[in-house]
PDB file of N, CA and C in Angstrom:
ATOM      1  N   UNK J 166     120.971  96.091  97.750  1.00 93.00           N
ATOM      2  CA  UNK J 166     120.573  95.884  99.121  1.00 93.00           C
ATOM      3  C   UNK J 166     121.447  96.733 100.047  1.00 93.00           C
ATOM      4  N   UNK J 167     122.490  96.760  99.610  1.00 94.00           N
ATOM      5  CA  UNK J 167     123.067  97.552 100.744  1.00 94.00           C
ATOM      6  C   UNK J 167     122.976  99.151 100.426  1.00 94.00           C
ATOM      7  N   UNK J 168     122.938  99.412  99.367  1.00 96.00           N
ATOM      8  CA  UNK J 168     122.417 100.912  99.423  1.00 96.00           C
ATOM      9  C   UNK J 168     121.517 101.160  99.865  1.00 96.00           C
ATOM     10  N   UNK J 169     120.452 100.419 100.279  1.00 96.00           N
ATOM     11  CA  UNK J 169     119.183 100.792 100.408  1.00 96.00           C
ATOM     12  C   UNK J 169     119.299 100.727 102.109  1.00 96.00           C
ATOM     13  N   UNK J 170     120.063  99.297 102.892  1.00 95.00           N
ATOM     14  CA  UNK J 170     120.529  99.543 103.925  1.00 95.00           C
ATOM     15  C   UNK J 170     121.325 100.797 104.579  1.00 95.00           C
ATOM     16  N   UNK J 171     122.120 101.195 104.076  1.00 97.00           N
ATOM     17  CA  UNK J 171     123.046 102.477 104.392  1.00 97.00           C
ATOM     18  C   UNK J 171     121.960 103.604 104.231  1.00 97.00           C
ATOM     19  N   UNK J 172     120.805 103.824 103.270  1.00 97.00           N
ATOM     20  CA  UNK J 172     120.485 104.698 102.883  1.00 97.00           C
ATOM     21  C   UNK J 172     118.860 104.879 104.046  1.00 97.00           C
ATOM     22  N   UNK J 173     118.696 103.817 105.065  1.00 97.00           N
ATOM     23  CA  UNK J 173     118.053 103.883 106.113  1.00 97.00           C
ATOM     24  C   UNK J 173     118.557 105.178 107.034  1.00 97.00           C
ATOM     25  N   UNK J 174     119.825 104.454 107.354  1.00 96.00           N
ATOM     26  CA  UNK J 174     120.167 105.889 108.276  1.00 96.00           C
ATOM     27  C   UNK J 174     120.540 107.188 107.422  1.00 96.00           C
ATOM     28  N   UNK J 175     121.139 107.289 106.886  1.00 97.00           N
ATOM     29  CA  UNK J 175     121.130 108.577 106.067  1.00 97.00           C
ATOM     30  C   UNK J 175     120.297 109.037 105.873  1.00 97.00           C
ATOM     31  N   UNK J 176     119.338 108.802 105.710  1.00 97.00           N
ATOM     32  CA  UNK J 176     117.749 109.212 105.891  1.00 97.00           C
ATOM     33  C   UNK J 176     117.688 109.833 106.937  1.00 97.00           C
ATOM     34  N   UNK J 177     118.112 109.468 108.189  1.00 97.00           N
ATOM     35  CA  UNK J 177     117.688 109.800 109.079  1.00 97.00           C
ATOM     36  C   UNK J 177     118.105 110.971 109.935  1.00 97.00           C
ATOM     37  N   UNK J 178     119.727 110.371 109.684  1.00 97.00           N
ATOM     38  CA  UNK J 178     120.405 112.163 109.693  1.00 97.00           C
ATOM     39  C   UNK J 178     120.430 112.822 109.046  1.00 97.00           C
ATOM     40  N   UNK J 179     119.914 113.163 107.905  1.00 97.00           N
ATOM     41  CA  UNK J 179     119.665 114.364 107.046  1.00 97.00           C
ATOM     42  C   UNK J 179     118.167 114.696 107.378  1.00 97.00           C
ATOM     43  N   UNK J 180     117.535 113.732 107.826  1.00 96.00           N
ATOM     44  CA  UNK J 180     116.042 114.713 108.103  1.00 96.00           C
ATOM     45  C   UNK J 180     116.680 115.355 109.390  1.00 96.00           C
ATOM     46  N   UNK J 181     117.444 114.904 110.480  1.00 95.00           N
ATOM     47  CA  UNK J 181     117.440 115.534 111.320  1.00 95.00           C
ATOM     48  C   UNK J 181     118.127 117.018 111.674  1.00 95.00           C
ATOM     49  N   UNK J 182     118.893 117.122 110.152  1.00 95.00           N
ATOM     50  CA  UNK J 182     119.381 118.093 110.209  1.00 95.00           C
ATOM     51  C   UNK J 182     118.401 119.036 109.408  1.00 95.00           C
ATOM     52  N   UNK J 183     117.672 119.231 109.300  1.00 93.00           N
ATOM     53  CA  UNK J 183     116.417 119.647 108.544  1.00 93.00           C
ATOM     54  C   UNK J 183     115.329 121.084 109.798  1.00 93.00           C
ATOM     55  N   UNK J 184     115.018 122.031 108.852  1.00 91.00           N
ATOM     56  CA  UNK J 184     114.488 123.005 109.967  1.00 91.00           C
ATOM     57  C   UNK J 184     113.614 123.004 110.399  1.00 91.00           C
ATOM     58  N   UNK J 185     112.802 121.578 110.325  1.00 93.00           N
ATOM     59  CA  UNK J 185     111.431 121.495 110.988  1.00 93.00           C
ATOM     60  C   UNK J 185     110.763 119.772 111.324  1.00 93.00           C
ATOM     61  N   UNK J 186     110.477 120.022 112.236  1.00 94.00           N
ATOM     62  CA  UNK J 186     109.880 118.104 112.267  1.00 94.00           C
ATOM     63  C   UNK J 186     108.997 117.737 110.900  1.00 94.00           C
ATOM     64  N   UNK J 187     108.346 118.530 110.377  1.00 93.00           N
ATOM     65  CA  UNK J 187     107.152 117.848 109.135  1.00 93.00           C
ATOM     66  C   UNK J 187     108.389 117.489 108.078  1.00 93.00           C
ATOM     67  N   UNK J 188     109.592 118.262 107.983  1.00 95.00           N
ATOM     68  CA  UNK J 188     110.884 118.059 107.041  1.00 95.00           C
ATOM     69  C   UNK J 188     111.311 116.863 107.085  1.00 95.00           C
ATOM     70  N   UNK J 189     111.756 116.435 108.745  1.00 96.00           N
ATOM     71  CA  UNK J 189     112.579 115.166 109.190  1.00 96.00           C
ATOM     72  C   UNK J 189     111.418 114.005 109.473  1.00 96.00           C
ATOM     73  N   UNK J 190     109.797 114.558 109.106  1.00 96.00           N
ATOM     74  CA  UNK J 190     109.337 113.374 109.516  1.00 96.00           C
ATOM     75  C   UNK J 190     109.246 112.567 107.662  1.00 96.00           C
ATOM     76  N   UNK J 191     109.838 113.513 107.323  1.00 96.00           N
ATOM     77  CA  UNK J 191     109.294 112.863 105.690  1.00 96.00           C
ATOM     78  C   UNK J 191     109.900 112.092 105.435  1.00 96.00           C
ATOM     79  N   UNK J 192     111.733 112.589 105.710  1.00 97.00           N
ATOM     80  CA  UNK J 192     113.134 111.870 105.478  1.00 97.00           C
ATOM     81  C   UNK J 192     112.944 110.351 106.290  1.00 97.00           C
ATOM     82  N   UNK J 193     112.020 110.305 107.778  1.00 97.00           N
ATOM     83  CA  UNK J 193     111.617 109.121 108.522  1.00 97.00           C
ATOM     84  C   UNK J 193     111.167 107.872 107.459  1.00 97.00           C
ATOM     85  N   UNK J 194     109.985 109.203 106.830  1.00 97.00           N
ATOM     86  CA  UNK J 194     109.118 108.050 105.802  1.00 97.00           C
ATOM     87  C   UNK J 194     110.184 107.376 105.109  1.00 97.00           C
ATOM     88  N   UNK J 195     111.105 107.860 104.112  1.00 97.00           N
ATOM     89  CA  UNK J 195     111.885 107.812 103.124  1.00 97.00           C
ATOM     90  C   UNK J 195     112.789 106.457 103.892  1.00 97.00           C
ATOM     91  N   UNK J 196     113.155 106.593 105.232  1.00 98.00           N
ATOM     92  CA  UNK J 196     113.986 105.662 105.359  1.00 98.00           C
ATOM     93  C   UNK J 196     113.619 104.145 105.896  1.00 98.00           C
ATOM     94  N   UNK J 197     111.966 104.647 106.285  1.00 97.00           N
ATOM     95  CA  UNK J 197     111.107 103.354 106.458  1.00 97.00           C
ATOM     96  C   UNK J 197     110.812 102.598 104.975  1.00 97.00           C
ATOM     97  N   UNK J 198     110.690 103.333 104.031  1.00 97.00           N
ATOM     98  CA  UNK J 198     110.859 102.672 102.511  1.00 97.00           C
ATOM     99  C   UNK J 198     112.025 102.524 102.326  1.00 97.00           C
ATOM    100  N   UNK J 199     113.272 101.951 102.745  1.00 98.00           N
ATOM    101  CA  UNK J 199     114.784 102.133 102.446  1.00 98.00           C
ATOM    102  C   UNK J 199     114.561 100.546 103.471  1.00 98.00           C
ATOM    103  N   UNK J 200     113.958 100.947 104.477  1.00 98.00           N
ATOM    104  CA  UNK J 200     113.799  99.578 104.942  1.00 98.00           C
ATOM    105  C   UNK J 200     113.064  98.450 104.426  1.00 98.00           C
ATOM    106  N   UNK J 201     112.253  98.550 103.875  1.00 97.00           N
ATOM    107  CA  UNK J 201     111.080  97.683 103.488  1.00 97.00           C
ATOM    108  C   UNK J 201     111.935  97.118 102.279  1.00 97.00           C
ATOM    109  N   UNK J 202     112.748  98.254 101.729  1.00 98.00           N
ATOM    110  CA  UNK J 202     113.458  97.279 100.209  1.00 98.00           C
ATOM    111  C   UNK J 202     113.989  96.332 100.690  1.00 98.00           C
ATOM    112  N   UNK J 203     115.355  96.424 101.689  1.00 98.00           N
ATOM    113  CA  UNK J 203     115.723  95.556 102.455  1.00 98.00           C
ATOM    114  C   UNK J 203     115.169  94.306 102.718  1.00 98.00           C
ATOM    115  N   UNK J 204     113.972  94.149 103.131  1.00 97.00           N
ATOM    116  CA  UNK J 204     113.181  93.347 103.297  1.00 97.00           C
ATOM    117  C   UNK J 204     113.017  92.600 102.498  1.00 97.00           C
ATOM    118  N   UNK J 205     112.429  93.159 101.495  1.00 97.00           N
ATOM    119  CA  UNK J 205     111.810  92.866 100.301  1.00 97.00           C
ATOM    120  C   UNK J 205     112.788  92.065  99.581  1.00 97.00           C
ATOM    121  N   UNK J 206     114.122  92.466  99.401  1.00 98.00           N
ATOM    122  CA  UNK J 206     115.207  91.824  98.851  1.00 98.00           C
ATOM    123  C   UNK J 206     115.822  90.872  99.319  1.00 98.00           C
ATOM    124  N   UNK J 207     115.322  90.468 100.728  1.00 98.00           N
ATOM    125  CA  UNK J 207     116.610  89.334 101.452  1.00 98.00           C
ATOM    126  C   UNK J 207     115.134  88.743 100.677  1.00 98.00           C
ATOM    127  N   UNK J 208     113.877  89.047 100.790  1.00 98.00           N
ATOM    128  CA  UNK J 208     113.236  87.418 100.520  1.00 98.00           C
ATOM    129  C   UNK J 208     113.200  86.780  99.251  1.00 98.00           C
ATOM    130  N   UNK J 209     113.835  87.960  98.214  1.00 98.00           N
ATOM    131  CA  UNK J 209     113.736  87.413  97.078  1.00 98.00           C
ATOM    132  C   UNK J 209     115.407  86.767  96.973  1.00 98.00           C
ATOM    133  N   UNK J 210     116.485  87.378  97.766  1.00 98.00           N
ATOM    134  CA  UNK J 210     117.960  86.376  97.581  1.00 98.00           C
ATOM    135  C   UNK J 210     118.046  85.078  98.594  1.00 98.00           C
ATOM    136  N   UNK J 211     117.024  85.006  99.227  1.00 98.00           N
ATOM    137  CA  UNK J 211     116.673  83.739 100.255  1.00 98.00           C
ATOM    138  C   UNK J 211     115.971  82.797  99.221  1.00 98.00           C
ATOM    139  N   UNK J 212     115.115  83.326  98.439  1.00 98.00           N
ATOM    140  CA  UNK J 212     114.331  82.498  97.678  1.00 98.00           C
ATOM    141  C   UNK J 212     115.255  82.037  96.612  1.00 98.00           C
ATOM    142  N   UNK J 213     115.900  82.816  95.847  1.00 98.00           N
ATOM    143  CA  UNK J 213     117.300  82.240  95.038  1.00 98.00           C
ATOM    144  C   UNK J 213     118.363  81.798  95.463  1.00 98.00           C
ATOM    145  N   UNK J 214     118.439  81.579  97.348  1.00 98.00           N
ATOM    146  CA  UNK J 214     119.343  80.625  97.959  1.00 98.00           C
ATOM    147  C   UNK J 214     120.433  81.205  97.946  1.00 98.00           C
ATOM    148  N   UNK J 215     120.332  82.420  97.920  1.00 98.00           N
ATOM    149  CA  UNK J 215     121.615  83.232  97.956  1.00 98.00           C
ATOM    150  C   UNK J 215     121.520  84.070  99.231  1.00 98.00           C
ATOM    151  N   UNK J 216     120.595  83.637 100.143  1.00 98.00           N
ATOM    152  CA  UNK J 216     120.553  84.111 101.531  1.00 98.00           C
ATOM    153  C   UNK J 216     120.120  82.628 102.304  1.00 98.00           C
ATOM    154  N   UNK J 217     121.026  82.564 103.190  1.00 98.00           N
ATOM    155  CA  UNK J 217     120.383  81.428 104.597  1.00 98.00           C
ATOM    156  C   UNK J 217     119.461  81.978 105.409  1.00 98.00           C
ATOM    157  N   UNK J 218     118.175  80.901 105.541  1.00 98.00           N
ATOM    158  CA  UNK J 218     117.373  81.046 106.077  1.00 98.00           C
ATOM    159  C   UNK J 218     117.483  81.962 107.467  1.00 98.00           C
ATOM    160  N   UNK J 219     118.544  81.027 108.196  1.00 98.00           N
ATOM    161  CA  UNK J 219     118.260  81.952 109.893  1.00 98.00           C
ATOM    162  C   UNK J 219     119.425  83.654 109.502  1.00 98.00           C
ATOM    163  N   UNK J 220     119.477  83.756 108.337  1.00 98.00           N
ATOM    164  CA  UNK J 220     119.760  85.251 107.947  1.00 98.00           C
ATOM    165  C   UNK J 220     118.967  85.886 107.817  1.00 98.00           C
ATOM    166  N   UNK J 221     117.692  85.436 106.607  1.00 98.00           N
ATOM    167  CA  UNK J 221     116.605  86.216 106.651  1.00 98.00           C
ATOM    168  C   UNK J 221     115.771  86.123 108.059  1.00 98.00           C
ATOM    169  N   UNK J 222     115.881  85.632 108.792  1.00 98.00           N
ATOM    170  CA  UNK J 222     114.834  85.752 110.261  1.00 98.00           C
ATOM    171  C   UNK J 222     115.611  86.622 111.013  1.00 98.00           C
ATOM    172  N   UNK J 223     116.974  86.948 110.933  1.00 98.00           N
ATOM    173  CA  UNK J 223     117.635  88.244 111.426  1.00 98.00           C
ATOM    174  C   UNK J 223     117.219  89.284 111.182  1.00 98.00           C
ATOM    175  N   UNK J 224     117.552  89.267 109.368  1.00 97.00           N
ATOM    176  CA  UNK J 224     116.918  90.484 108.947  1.00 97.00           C
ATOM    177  C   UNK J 224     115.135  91.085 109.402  1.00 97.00           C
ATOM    178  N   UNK J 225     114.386  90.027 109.329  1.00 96.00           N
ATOM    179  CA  UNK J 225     112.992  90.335 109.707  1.00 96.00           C
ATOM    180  C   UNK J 225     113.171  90.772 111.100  1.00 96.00           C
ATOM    181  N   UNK J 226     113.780  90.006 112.293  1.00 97.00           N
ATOM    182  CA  UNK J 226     113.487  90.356 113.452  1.00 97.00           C
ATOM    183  C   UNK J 226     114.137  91.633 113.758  1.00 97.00           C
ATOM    184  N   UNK J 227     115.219  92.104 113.173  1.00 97.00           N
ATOM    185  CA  UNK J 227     116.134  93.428 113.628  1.00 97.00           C
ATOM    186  C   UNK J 227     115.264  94.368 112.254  1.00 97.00           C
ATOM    187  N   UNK J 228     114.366  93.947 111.279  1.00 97.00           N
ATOM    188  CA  UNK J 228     113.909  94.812 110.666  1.00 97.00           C
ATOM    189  C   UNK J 228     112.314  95.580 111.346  1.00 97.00           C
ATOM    190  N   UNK J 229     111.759  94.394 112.171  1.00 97.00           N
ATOM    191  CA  UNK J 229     110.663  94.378 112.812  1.00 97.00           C
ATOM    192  C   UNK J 229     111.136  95.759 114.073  1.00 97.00           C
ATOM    193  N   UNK J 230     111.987  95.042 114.438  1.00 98.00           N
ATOM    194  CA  UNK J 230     112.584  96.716 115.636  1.00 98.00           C
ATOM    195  C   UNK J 230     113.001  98.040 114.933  1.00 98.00           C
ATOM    196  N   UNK J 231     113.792  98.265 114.279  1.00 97.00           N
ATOM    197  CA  UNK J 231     114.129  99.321 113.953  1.00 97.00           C
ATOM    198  C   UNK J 231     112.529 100.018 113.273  1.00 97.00           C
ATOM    199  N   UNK J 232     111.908  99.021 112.634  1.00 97.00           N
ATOM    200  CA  UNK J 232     110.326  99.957 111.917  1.00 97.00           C
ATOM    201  C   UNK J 232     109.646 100.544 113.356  1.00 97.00           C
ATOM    202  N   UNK J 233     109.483  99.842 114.618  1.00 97.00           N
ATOM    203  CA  UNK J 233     108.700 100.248 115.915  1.00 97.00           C
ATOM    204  C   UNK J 233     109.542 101.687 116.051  1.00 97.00           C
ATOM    205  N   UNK J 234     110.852 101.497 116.025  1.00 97.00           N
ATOM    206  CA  UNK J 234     112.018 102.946 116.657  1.00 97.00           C
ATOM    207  C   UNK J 234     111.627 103.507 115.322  1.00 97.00           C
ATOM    208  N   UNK J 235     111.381 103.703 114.371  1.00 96.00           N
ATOM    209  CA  UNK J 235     110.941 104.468 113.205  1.00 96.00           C
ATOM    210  C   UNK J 235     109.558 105.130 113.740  1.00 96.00           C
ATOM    211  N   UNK J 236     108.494 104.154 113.774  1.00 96.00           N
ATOM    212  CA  UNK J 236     107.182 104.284 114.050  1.00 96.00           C
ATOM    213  C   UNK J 236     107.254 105.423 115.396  1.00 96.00           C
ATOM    214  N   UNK J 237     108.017 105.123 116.471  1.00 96.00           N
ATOM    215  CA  UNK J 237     108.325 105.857 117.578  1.00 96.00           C
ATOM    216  C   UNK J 237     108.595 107.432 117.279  1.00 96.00           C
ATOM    217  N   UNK J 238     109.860 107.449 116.498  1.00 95.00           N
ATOM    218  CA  UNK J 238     110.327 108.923 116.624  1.00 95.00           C
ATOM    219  C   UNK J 238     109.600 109.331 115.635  1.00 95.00           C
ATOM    220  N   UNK J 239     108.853 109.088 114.353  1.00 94.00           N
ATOM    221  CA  UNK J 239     107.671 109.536 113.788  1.00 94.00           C
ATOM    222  C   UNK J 239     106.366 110.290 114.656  1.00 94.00           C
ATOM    223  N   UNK J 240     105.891 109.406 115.553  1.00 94.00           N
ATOM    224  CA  UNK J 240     105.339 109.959 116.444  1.00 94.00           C
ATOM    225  C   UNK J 240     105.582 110.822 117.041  1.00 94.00           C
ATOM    226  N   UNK J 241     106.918 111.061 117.823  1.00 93.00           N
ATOM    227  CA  UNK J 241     107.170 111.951 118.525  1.00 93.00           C
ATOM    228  C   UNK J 241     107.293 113.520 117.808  1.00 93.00           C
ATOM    229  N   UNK J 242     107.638 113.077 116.395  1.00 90.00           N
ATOM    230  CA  UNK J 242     107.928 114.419 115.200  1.00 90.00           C
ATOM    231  C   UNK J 242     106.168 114.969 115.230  1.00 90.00           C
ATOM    232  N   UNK J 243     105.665 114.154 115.249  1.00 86.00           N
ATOM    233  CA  UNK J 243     103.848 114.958 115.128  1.00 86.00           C
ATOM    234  C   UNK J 243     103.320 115.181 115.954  1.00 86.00           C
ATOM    235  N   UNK J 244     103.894 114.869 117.530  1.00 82.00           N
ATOM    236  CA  UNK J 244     103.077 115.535 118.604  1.00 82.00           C
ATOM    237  C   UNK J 244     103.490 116.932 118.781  1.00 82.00           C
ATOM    238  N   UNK J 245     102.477 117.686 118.632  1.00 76.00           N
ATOM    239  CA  UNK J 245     102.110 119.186 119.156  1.00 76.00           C
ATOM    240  C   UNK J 245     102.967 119.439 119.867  1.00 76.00           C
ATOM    241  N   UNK J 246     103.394 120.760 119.802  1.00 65.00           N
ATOM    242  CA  UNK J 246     104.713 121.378 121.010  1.00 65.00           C
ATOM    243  C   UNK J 246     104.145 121.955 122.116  1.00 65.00           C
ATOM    244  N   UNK J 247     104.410 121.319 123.264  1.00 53.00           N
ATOM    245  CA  UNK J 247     103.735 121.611 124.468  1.00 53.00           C
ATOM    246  C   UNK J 247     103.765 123.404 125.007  1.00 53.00           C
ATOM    247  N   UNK J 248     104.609 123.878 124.299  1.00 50.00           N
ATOM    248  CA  UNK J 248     104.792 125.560 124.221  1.00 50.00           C
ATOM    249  C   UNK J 248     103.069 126.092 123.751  1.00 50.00           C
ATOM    250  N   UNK J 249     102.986 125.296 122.915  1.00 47.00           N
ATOM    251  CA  UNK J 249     101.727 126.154 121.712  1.00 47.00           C
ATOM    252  C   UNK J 249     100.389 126.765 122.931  1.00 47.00           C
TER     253      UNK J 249
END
């Protein structure tokens, strides 16, 4: 879990250091699946009681924001360059 946490943002600065938005929008994808494990894993260590409940509703609610700020700068990587 926590690699997969850490490995959200790292995702994110290495796409951004990357020479093109279709590059850094991939590394986006990569770290929106880095999130979802996250997810995926508090509900299965909540379910083995090795996570407290109002932990996993943290994790969902601060996981629910960061996917919108994902979803966001994704978007912004595929809109057309107003130059063109």
């Amino acid at each position: 879990m926590r690699r997969a946490a850490v490995s959200i943002s790292s995702n994110i600065a290495e796409g951004s250091g990357r020479s093109s938005d279709v590059e850094f929008n991939r590394f986006v994808e990569i770290a929106y699946g880095s999130l979802m494990e996250v997810i995926s894993q508090s509900v299965l260590a909540n379910r083995r009681h090795m996570l407290a409940d109002a932990d996993l509703t943290t994790i969902f609610t601060d996981g629910e924001e960061l996917a919108r700020m994902m979803s966001g700068l994704k978007a912004s990587l595929l809109k057309p360059s107003s130059g063109s």
